[in-house]
C-alpha cells in the first residue's frame, strides 16, 4: 500500500507517494526526475546508483524509500552550486575520467564522500574507497588521478 514520504533531496523537501519498499533509485528517477543515479546491476554491486544518504554513500537500488525518508539525500544533480561544478566534477572532466559516463555519477559521489572523510587520501585509500564502484570502460587510473586532483583543489580552497 502506498504511503506519503518526505524526502530531502539536494536540500529541497519533496513529497512522494510510494510503496515503502520501492527502491530509492526508482523514486529519485521516476518520481522526482533526478536521473543522474543510474540503474546498473540492481543488486548494489556496481555503484552506478550511488547517492549520499546522510553523508554516506549508499546503493539506491537496494535502499527502500522508507529508509531514506527524513534523511538528507545528495545526488550528483545537487553537487554544483551557483552554476559552478563541484571540484570533484571538475577534476573528473579535467582528467578525462569518463568514457561512456554511465558510472560517473556514482563514482563522483563516492569520491566526494571519501574526500569529506579523508582530504588527502593515498592511492591505496582511493582504491579501497572506490571498491564498490565498477567502471566497465576501465578508466580507473584516470579516476584515481581525478580524485587526487580534486583533493589538491579542495585543500587549496580551504586555506
Coordinates of C-alpha atoms in Angstrom, one line a residue:
X1 CA 0.0 0.0 0.0
X2 CA 1.4 3.4 -1.0
X3 CA 2.4 5.9 1.7
X4 CA 3.4 9.5 1.8
X5 CA 7.1 10.2 2.4
X6 CA 9.0 13.4 2.8
X7 CA 12.5 13.2 1.2
X8 CA 15.1 15.9 1.4
X9 CA 16.8 15.7 -2.0
X10 CA 19.6 18.1 -2.7
X11 CA 18.4 20.4 0.1
X12 CA 14.8 20.6 -1.0
X13 CA 11.9 18.8 0.8
X14 CA 9.9 16.7 -1.7
X15 CA 6.8 14.7 -1.1
X16 CA 6.3 11.3 -2.7
X17 CA 3.7 8.7 -2.6
X18 CA 5.2 5.2 -2.9
X19 CA 5.2 1.7 -1.6
X20 CA 7.6 1.7 1.4
X21 CA 9.8 -0.9 -0.1
X22 CA 10.1 0.8 -3.5
X23 CA 13.8 1.5 -4.2
X24 CA 15.1 4.9 -3.6
X25 CA 16.7 4.7 -7.1
X26 CA 13.3 4.5 -8.8
X27 CA 11.7 7.1 -6.6
X28 CA 14.5 9.5 -7.5
X29 CA 14.5 8.7 -11.2
X30 CA 10.8 8.1 -11.9
X31 CA 9.0 10.3 -9.3
X32 CA 11.4 13.1 -8.7
X33 CA 13.2 13.3 -12.1
X34 CA 16.7 13.0 -10.7
X35 CA 18.2 10.8 -13.4
X36 CA 21.8 11.2 -12.5
X37 CA 21.9 8.0 -10.5
X38 CA 21.7 5.0 -12.8
X39 CA 20.3 1.5 -12.7
X40 CA 23.2 -0.8 -13.2
X41 CA 23.0 -4.3 -11.7
X42 CA 20.0 -3.8 -9.4
X43 CA 21.9 -5.7 -6.6
X44 CA 24.0 -3.0 -5.0
X45 CA 27.2 -4.3 -6.5
X46 CA 28.2 -1.9 -9.3
X47 CA 27.7 1.5 -7.7
X48 CA 26.1 3.2 -10.6
X49 CA 23.1 4.1 -8.4
X50 CA 25.2 5.6 -5.6
X51 CA 23.8 8.6 -3.7
X52 CA 24.8 10.1 -0.4
X53 CA 22.3 9.4 2.4
X54 CA 23.0 11.5 5.5
X55 CA 26.5 12.0 4.1
X56 CA 27.3 8.3 3.5
X57 CA 27.4 6.5 0.1
X58 CA 24.5 4.1 -0.4
X59 CA 23.3 2.0 -3.2
X60 CA 19.9 3.5 -4.0
X61 CA 18.8 0.4 -6.0
X62 CA 18.7 -1.6 -2.7
X63 CA 17.7 1.2 -0.3
X64 CA 14.0 1.3 0.3
X65 CA 12.4 4.8 0.1
X66 CA 11.1 4.3 3.7
X67 CA 14.7 4.0 4.9
X68 CA 15.6 7.3 3.3
X69 CA 12.7 9.4 4.5
X70 CA 13.7 12.3 6.7
X71 CA 17.4 12.0 5.9
X72 CA 19.3 14.3 3.6
X73 CA 19.9 12.8 0.1
X74 CA 22.5 14.1 -2.2
X75 CA 22.5 13.2 -5.8
X76 CA 25.0 14.3 -8.5
X77 CA 22.5 16.9 -9.5
X78 CA 23.0 18.6 -6.1
X79 CA 26.7 19.0 -6.2
X80 CA 27.0 22.1 -8.4
X81 CA 26.5 25.4 -6.6
X82 CA 25.6 28.7 -8.2
X83 CA 26.3 27.3 -11.7
X84 CA 29.8 26.1 -10.6
X85 CA 30.7 22.4 -10.7
X86 CA 31.9 20.8 -7.5
X87 CA 35.7 20.3 -7.5
X88 CA 35.3 16.6 -7.9
X89 CA 33.2 17.1 -11.0
X90 CA 35.7 19.5 -12.4
X91 CA 38.6 17.1 -11.7
X92 CA 36.8 14.2 -13.5
X93 CA 36.3 16.4 -16.6
X94 CA 39.9 17.6 -16.5
X95 CA 41.3 14.1 -16.1
X96 CA 39.1 12.8 -18.9
X97 CA 38.0 10.2 -16.3
X98 CA 34.9 9.2 -18.2
X99 CA 34.5 7.3 -21.3
X100 CA 30.8 6.2 -21.6
X101 CA 30.0 8.1 -18.4
X102 CA 27.4 5.7 -17.1
X103 CA 29.2 5.0 -13.8
X104 CA 30.5 8.6 -13.3
X105 CA 27.7 10.0 -11.1
X106 CA 28.2 7.1 -8.6
X107 CA 31.9 7.4 -8.8
X108 CA 31.8 11.2 -8.2
X109 CA 29.5 10.8 -5.1
X110 CA 31.8 8.1 -3.7
X111 CA 34.8 10.3 -4.3
X112 CA 33.0 13.3 -2.6
X113 CA 32.3 11.1 0.4
X114 CA 35.9 9.9 0.6
X115 CA 37.3 13.4 0.4
X116 CA 35.0 14.6 3.1
X117 CA 36.4 11.9 5.4
X118 CA 39.9 12.0 4.2
X119 CA 41.0 15.1 2.4
X120 CA 44.4 13.7 1.4
X121 CA 43.9 10.0 0.5
X122 CA 46.8 7.8 -0.7
X123 CA 46.3 5.7 -3.9
X124 CA 45.6 2.6 -1.9
X125 CA 43.0 4.5 0.2
X126 CA 41.3 5.8 -3.0
X127 CA 41.3 2.3 -4.5
X128 CA 39.7 0.9 -1.2
X129 CA 37.1 3.7 -1.1
X130 CA 36.1 3.2 -4.7
X131 CA 35.8 -0.6 -4.5
X132 CA 32.0 -0.5 -4.7
X133 CA 32.0 1.4 -8.0
X134 CA 32.6 -0.5 -11.2
X135 CA 33.7 1.2 -14.4
X136 CA 33.2 -1.1 -17.4
X137 CA 35.3 1.1 -19.6
X138 CA 38.3 0.7 -17.3
X139 CA 39.2 4.3 -16.7
X140 CA 40.4 3.6 -13.1
X141 CA 43.8 5.3 -13.5
X142 CA 42.1 8.5 -14.7
X143 CA 39.5 8.2 -11.9
X144 CA 42.3 7.9 -9.3
X145 CA 44.1 10.9 -10.9
X146 CA 40.9 12.9 -10.8
X147 CA 40.3 12.2 -7.1
X148 CA 43.9 13.2 -6.3
X149 CA 43.5 16.4 -8.3
X150 CA 40.2 17.2 -6.6
X151 CA 41.9 16.6 -3.2
X152 CA 44.6 19.2 -4.0
X153 CA 42.0 21.7 -5.3
X154 CA 39.8 21.3 -2.2
X155 CA 42.7 21.6 0.2
X156 CA 43.9 24.8 -1.6
X157 CA 40.4 26.3 -1.5
X158 CA 40.1 25.5 2.3
X159 CA 43.2 27.6 3.1

